[in-house]
């Protein structure tokens, strides 16, 4: 069993269904009060650090963003002893500095999703519970990822507002223009409610984004899967490198107080 508070959780998104370099100790199919998570939990060591890996879209990649059981995923990691989570996300670039194959470590998020089960605090409650969500991404964990990217020369942007959309379709050019006016620098479909659910359980949460395409209307051509796959092939090595070299520092972060 993983030591409580010591294991780092990694949620792999598009392009990261499995985690190479992970020395696997165990794989477990688990259940939570909110059902089964997207995939089995893979327990192992990455650069000597205990890690629990979960594939957000399943393995094989088959669960669309709006049907991911985010509550089960986060609760399964929490029950496995995870108190720090790195969410790996494939995103589209809006900001000029966030082109394809570039890593982004955002600092804010705007939620445009709807209809998703987005809280643990509902149903038969003793009292209504609100969490502070001013800073959705843990700054200490962000600092670790930024330092890892900088030290190992991975091209990255250490800022950004993530606009979380419903999917599974991509956005229109008009929607991206609106999001840009709102202050969004990148767009993705899985950033919420994942980050808020982690906050409800007192888990440190940070996003490690990989830009896989220019957002709609930000290039002179339509978005193709070939373009996305090429950016994943080019940029995922940087994501994996950041994960590997940041593990020890991530594991050393003090666990946040238990909230649930």
Short mmCIF file of C-alpha atoms in Angstrom, two decimals:
data_model
loop_
_atom_site.label_atom_id
_atom_site.label_comp_id
_atom_site.label_asym_id
_atom_site.label_seq_id
_atom_site.Cartn_x
_atom_site.Cartn_y
_atom_site.Cartn_z
CA UNK A 1 0.00 0.00 0.00
CA UNK A 2 1.20 3.50 -0.86
CA UNK A 3 2.17 5.72 2.07
CA UNK A 4 -0.50 8.35 2.72
CA UNK A 5 0.62 11.75 1.48
CA UNK A 6 3.77 10.45 -0.17
CA UNK A 7 2.51 9.18 -3.51
CA UNK A 8 2.17 11.55 -6.46
CA UNK A 9 -0.85 11.02 -8.66
CA UNK A 10 -0.51 11.47 -12.41
CA UNK A 11 -3.63 11.68 -14.54
CA UNK A 12 -2.69 11.03 -18.14
CA UNK A 13 -4.73 12.66 -20.88
CA UNK A 14 -4.70 12.44 -24.66
CA UNK A 15 -1.26 11.19 -25.72
CA UNK A 16 -0.39 9.81 -22.29
CA UNK A 17 -2.45 6.63 -21.87
CA UNK A 18 0.53 4.86 -20.30
CA UNK A 19 3.60 6.23 -18.54
CA UNK A 20 6.93 4.95 -19.85
CA UNK A 21 9.71 4.84 -17.28
CA UNK A 22 7.31 3.84 -14.52
CA UNK A 23 8.56 0.77 -12.64
CA UNK A 24 5.24 -0.91 -11.99
CA UNK A 25 4.64 -2.57 -8.63
CA UNK A 26 0.93 -3.24 -8.87
CA UNK A 27 -2.23 -2.51 -10.86
CA UNK A 28 -5.61 -2.33 -9.15
CA UNK A 29 -9.20 -2.09 -10.32
CA UNK A 30 -11.05 -0.12 -7.67
CA UNK A 31 -14.53 1.19 -6.93
CA UNK A 32 -15.62 4.41 -5.22
CA UNK A 33 -18.99 5.67 -3.93
CA UNK A 34 -19.22 7.43 -7.32
CA UNK A 35 -18.47 4.34 -9.39
CA UNK A 36 -15.36 3.09 -11.11
CA UNK A 37 -12.56 5.42 -12.28
CA UNK A 38 -11.63 5.68 -15.94
CA UNK A 39 -8.93 3.04 -15.70
CA UNK A 40 -7.14 0.78 -13.29
CA UNK A 41 -4.70 2.46 -10.91
CA UNK A 42 -1.08 1.70 -11.74
CA UNK A 43 1.19 1.86 -8.69
CA UNK A 44 4.92 2.15 -9.20
CA UNK A 45 8.10 4.18 -8.95
CA UNK A 46 9.14 7.00 -11.26
CA UNK A 47 12.70 8.13 -10.63
CA UNK A 48 12.41 6.49 -7.20
CA UNK A 49 9.22 8.37 -6.23
CA UNK A 50 6.01 6.43 -5.45
CA UNK A 51 3.48 7.22 -8.17
CA UNK A 52 -0.13 6.28 -8.87
CA UNK A 53 -1.02 6.63 -12.55
CA UNK A 54 -4.55 6.84 -13.96
CA UNK A 55 -5.58 7.23 -17.59
CA UNK A 56 -8.30 9.89 -17.75
CA UNK A 57 -9.87 8.63 -20.98
CA UNK A 58 -9.32 4.96 -20.27
CA UNK A 59 -6.88 2.53 -21.83
CA UNK A 60 -7.51 2.31 -24.71
CA UNK A 61 -8.47 5.96 -25.15
CA UNK A 62 -12.27 5.74 -25.41
CA UNK A 63 -14.03 7.96 -22.83
CA UNK A 64 -14.93 11.43 -24.20
CA UNK A 65 -14.27 14.47 -22.00
CA UNK A 66 -17.89 15.09 -21.02
CA UNK A 67 -18.35 11.47 -19.90
CA UNK A 68 -15.22 11.10 -17.76
CA UNK A 69 -16.15 10.12 -14.20
CA UNK A 70 -14.09 12.88 -12.61
CA UNK A 71 -15.41 12.23 -9.11
CA UNK A 72 -14.46 8.57 -9.20
CA UNK A 73 -11.02 9.39 -10.61
CA UNK A 74 -10.14 11.92 -7.93
CA UNK A 75 -11.62 9.88 -5.08
CA UNK A 76 -9.80 6.73 -6.23
CA UNK A 77 -6.48 8.57 -6.17
CA UNK A 78 -7.26 10.06 -2.77
CA UNK A 79 -8.12 6.64 -1.36
CA UNK A 80 -4.82 5.32 -2.76
CA UNK A 81 -2.91 7.80 -0.61
CA UNK A 82 -2.36 10.53 -3.20
CA UNK A 83 -2.23 14.10 -1.91
CA UNK A 84 -0.54 15.74 -4.92
CA UNK A 85 -1.92 15.32 -8.45
CA UNK A 86 -0.43 16.34 -11.78
CA UNK A 87 -3.13 16.52 -14.44
CA UNK A 88 -1.65 16.16 -17.93
CA UNK A 89 -3.86 17.86 -20.51
CA UNK A 90 -3.79 18.21 -24.28
CA UNK A 91 -4.84 21.78 -25.08
CA UNK A 92 -5.27 24.23 -27.92
CA UNK A 93 -3.21 27.41 -28.05
CA UNK A 94 -4.80 30.86 -28.05
CA UNK A 95 -1.93 33.02 -26.77
CA UNK A 96 0.81 33.71 -29.37
CA UNK A 97 3.41 32.07 -27.10
CA UNK A 98 1.43 28.83 -26.89
CA UNK A 99 1.89 27.14 -30.24
CA UNK A 100 1.84 23.42 -31.03
CA UNK A 101 4.23 21.14 -29.08
CA UNK A 102 4.79 23.77 -26.38
CA UNK A 103 4.34 22.87 -22.71
CA UNK A 104 2.12 25.18 -20.63
CA UNK A 105 1.83 25.32 -16.83
CA UNK A 106 -1.28 27.49 -16.35
CA UNK A 107 -2.11 29.51 -13.25
CA UNK A 108 -5.85 30.13 -13.71
CA UNK A 109 -8.94 28.51 -15.19
CA UNK A 110 -12.36 29.57 -16.53
CA UNK A 111 -15.06 26.92 -16.57
CA UNK A 112 -17.36 26.82 -19.61
CA UNK A 113 -18.52 23.24 -19.07
CA UNK A 114 -22.07 22.31 -18.15
CA UNK A 115 -23.97 19.30 -16.82
CA UNK A 116 -20.92 17.53 -15.37
CA UNK A 117 -20.99 16.06 -11.87
CA UNK A 118 -18.68 18.67 -10.38
CA UNK A 119 -18.77 18.35 -6.60
CA UNK A 120 -18.61 15.83 -3.78
CA UNK A 121 -20.75 18.13 -1.63
CA UNK A 122 -24.29 17.31 -2.68
CA UNK A 123 -27.09 15.00 -1.65
CA UNK A 124 -27.70 14.20 2.01
CA UNK A 125 -25.50 16.87 3.60
CA UNK A 126 -25.30 18.06 7.18
CA UNK A 127 -24.49 21.53 5.90
CA UNK A 128 -23.71 23.34 2.67
CA UNK A 129 -19.96 23.43 2.00
CA UNK A 130 -18.06 25.96 -0.10
CA UNK A 131 -14.36 25.83 -0.95
CA UNK A 132 -12.06 28.72 -1.79
CA UNK A 133 -11.01 28.34 -5.43
CA UNK A 134 -9.23 31.66 -5.94
CA UNK A 135 -6.06 29.89 -7.04
CA UNK A 136 -7.09 26.62 -8.72
CA UNK A 137 -3.54 25.35 -9.21
CA UNK A 138 -1.18 24.78 -6.30
CA UNK A 139 1.68 27.29 -6.52
CA UNK A 140 4.30 25.07 -4.86
CA UNK A 141 3.57 22.30 -7.37
CA UNK A 142 3.63 24.81 -10.23
CA UNK A 143 7.05 26.01 -9.09
CA UNK A 144 8.36 22.44 -9.17
CA UNK A 145 7.17 21.91 -12.77
CA UNK A 146 8.45 25.30 -13.91
CA UNK A 147 11.87 24.64 -12.40
CA UNK A 148 12.02 21.19 -14.02
CA UNK A 149 11.13 22.63 -17.44
CA UNK A 150 13.62 25.47 -17.09
CA UNK A 151 16.47 23.30 -15.85
CA UNK A 152 16.09 20.74 -18.63
CA UNK A 153 15.48 23.19 -21.47
CA UNK A 154 11.92 22.12 -22.25
CA UNK A 155 10.17 24.93 -24.19
CA UNK A 156 7.33 26.08 -21.95
CA UNK A 157 5.09 28.91 -20.83
CA UNK A 158 4.82 29.27 -17.05
CA UNK A 159 1.51 31.15 -17.06
CA UNK A 160 -1.87 30.97 -18.69
CA UNK A 161 -5.62 30.93 -18.22
CA UNK A 162 -7.10 27.55 -19.16
CA UNK A 163 -10.56 27.78 -20.71
CA UNK A 164 -12.37 24.49 -20.04
CA UNK A 165 -15.02 23.71 -22.69
CA UNK A 166 -17.62 20.97 -22.87
CA UNK A 167 -16.48 19.00 -25.91
CA UNK A 168 -16.19 16.57 -27.46
CA UNK A 169 -16.37 18.84 -30.49
CA UNK A 170 -13.73 21.49 -30.99
CA UNK A 171 -14.70 25.13 -30.67
CA UNK A 172 -15.82 27.60 -33.32
CA UNK A 173 -13.63 30.55 -34.25
CA UNK A 174 -16.22 32.87 -32.67
CA UNK A 175 -16.10 30.93 -29.42
CA UNK A 176 -12.33 31.21 -29.32
CA UNK A 177 -12.58 34.97 -29.95
CA UNK A 178 -14.99 35.21 -27.03
CA UNK A 179 -12.69 33.15 -24.82
CA UNK A 180 -9.77 35.36 -25.78
CA UNK A 181 -11.77 38.44 -24.76
CA UNK A 182 -12.48 36.67 -21.46
CA UNK A 183 -8.73 36.31 -20.90
CA UNK A 184 -8.17 32.69 -21.89
CA UNK A 185 -4.74 31.73 -23.19
CA UNK A 186 -5.44 28.07 -23.94
CA UNK A 187 -8.44 25.83 -24.36
CA UNK A 188 -9.11 22.25 -23.28
CA UNK A 189 -11.96 19.94 -22.34
CA UNK A 190 -10.82 18.16 -19.18
CA UNK A 191 -9.54 20.84 -16.80
CA UNK A 192 -12.86 21.03 -14.96
CA UNK A 193 -14.31 19.75 -12.72
CA UNK A 194 -11.07 17.83 -12.08
CA UNK A 195 -9.27 20.75 -10.45
CA UNK A 196 -12.22 21.71 -8.24
CA UNK A 197 -12.80 18.14 -7.07
CA UNK A 198 -9.14 17.88 -6.06
CA UNK A 199 -9.53 21.11 -4.09
CA UNK A 200 -12.58 19.72 -2.29
CA UNK A 201 -10.50 16.80 -1.03
CA UNK A 202 -7.55 18.98 -0.05
CA UNK A 203 -5.32 17.60 -2.81
CA UNK A 204 -2.57 19.73 -4.29
CA UNK A 205 -3.43 19.93 -8.00
CA UNK A 206 -1.43 21.27 -10.92
CA UNK A 207 -1.93 21.17 -14.69
CA UNK A 208 0.83 20.18 -17.09
CA UNK A 209 -0.54 21.11 -20.49
CA UNK A 210 0.77 20.23 -23.94
CA UNK A 211 -0.44 22.41 -26.81
CA UNK A 212 -1.43 20.08 -29.64
CA UNK A 213 -2.97 22.60 -32.06
CA UNK A 214 -3.71 26.25 -32.56
CA UNK A 215 -7.26 26.97 -31.39
CA UNK A 216 -9.98 27.52 -33.99
CA UNK A 217 -9.34 30.61 -36.10
CA UNK A 218 -5.76 31.00 -34.87
CA UNK A 219 -4.24 29.46 -37.99
CA UNK A 220 -5.01 29.56 -41.71
CA UNK A 221 -6.31 25.99 -41.86
CA UNK A 222 -8.80 23.71 -40.16
CA UNK A 223 -7.67 21.53 -37.25
CA UNK A 224 -6.85 17.94 -38.20
CA UNK A 225 -6.05 14.84 -36.18
CA UNK A 226 -2.82 14.53 -38.17
CA UNK A 227 -1.75 17.96 -36.86
CA UNK A 228 -2.67 16.99 -33.31
CA UNK A 229 -0.86 13.65 -33.48
CA UNK A 230 2.28 15.34 -34.84
CA UNK A 231 2.32 17.86 -31.99
CA UNK A 232 1.85 15.06 -29.45
CA UNK A 233 4.75 13.12 -30.97
CA UNK A 234 6.94 16.23 -30.88
CA UNK A 235 6.00 17.58 -27.46
CA UNK A 236 5.23 14.57 -25.29
CA UNK A 237 8.92 13.84 -24.71
CA UNK A 238 9.16 17.18 -22.90
CA UNK A 239 6.14 16.34 -20.76
CA UNK A 240 7.63 12.98 -19.82
CA UNK A 241 10.97 14.59 -19.01
CA UNK A 242 9.34 17.15 -16.73
CA UNK A 243 7.41 14.40 -14.94
CA UNK A 244 10.52 12.30 -14.42
CA UNK A 245 12.77 15.04 -13.04
CA UNK A 246 10.11 16.65 -10.85
CA UNK A 247 9.01 13.54 -8.96
CA UNK A 248 11.29 13.79 -5.93
CA UNK A 249 10.35 17.43 -5.34
CA UNK A 250 6.67 16.69 -5.84
CA UNK A 251 6.81 13.88 -3.31
CA UNK A 252 8.46 16.15 -0.78
CA UNK A 253 5.57 18.62 -0.74
CA UNK A 254 3.73 18.60 2.55
CA UNK A 255 0.24 17.11 2.29
CA UNK A 256 -2.57 19.63 2.61
CA UNK A 257 -5.12 19.26 5.43
CA UNK A 258 -7.78 16.64 4.80
CA UNK A 259 -11.07 18.20 3.72
CA UNK A 260 -13.30 15.19 3.08
#
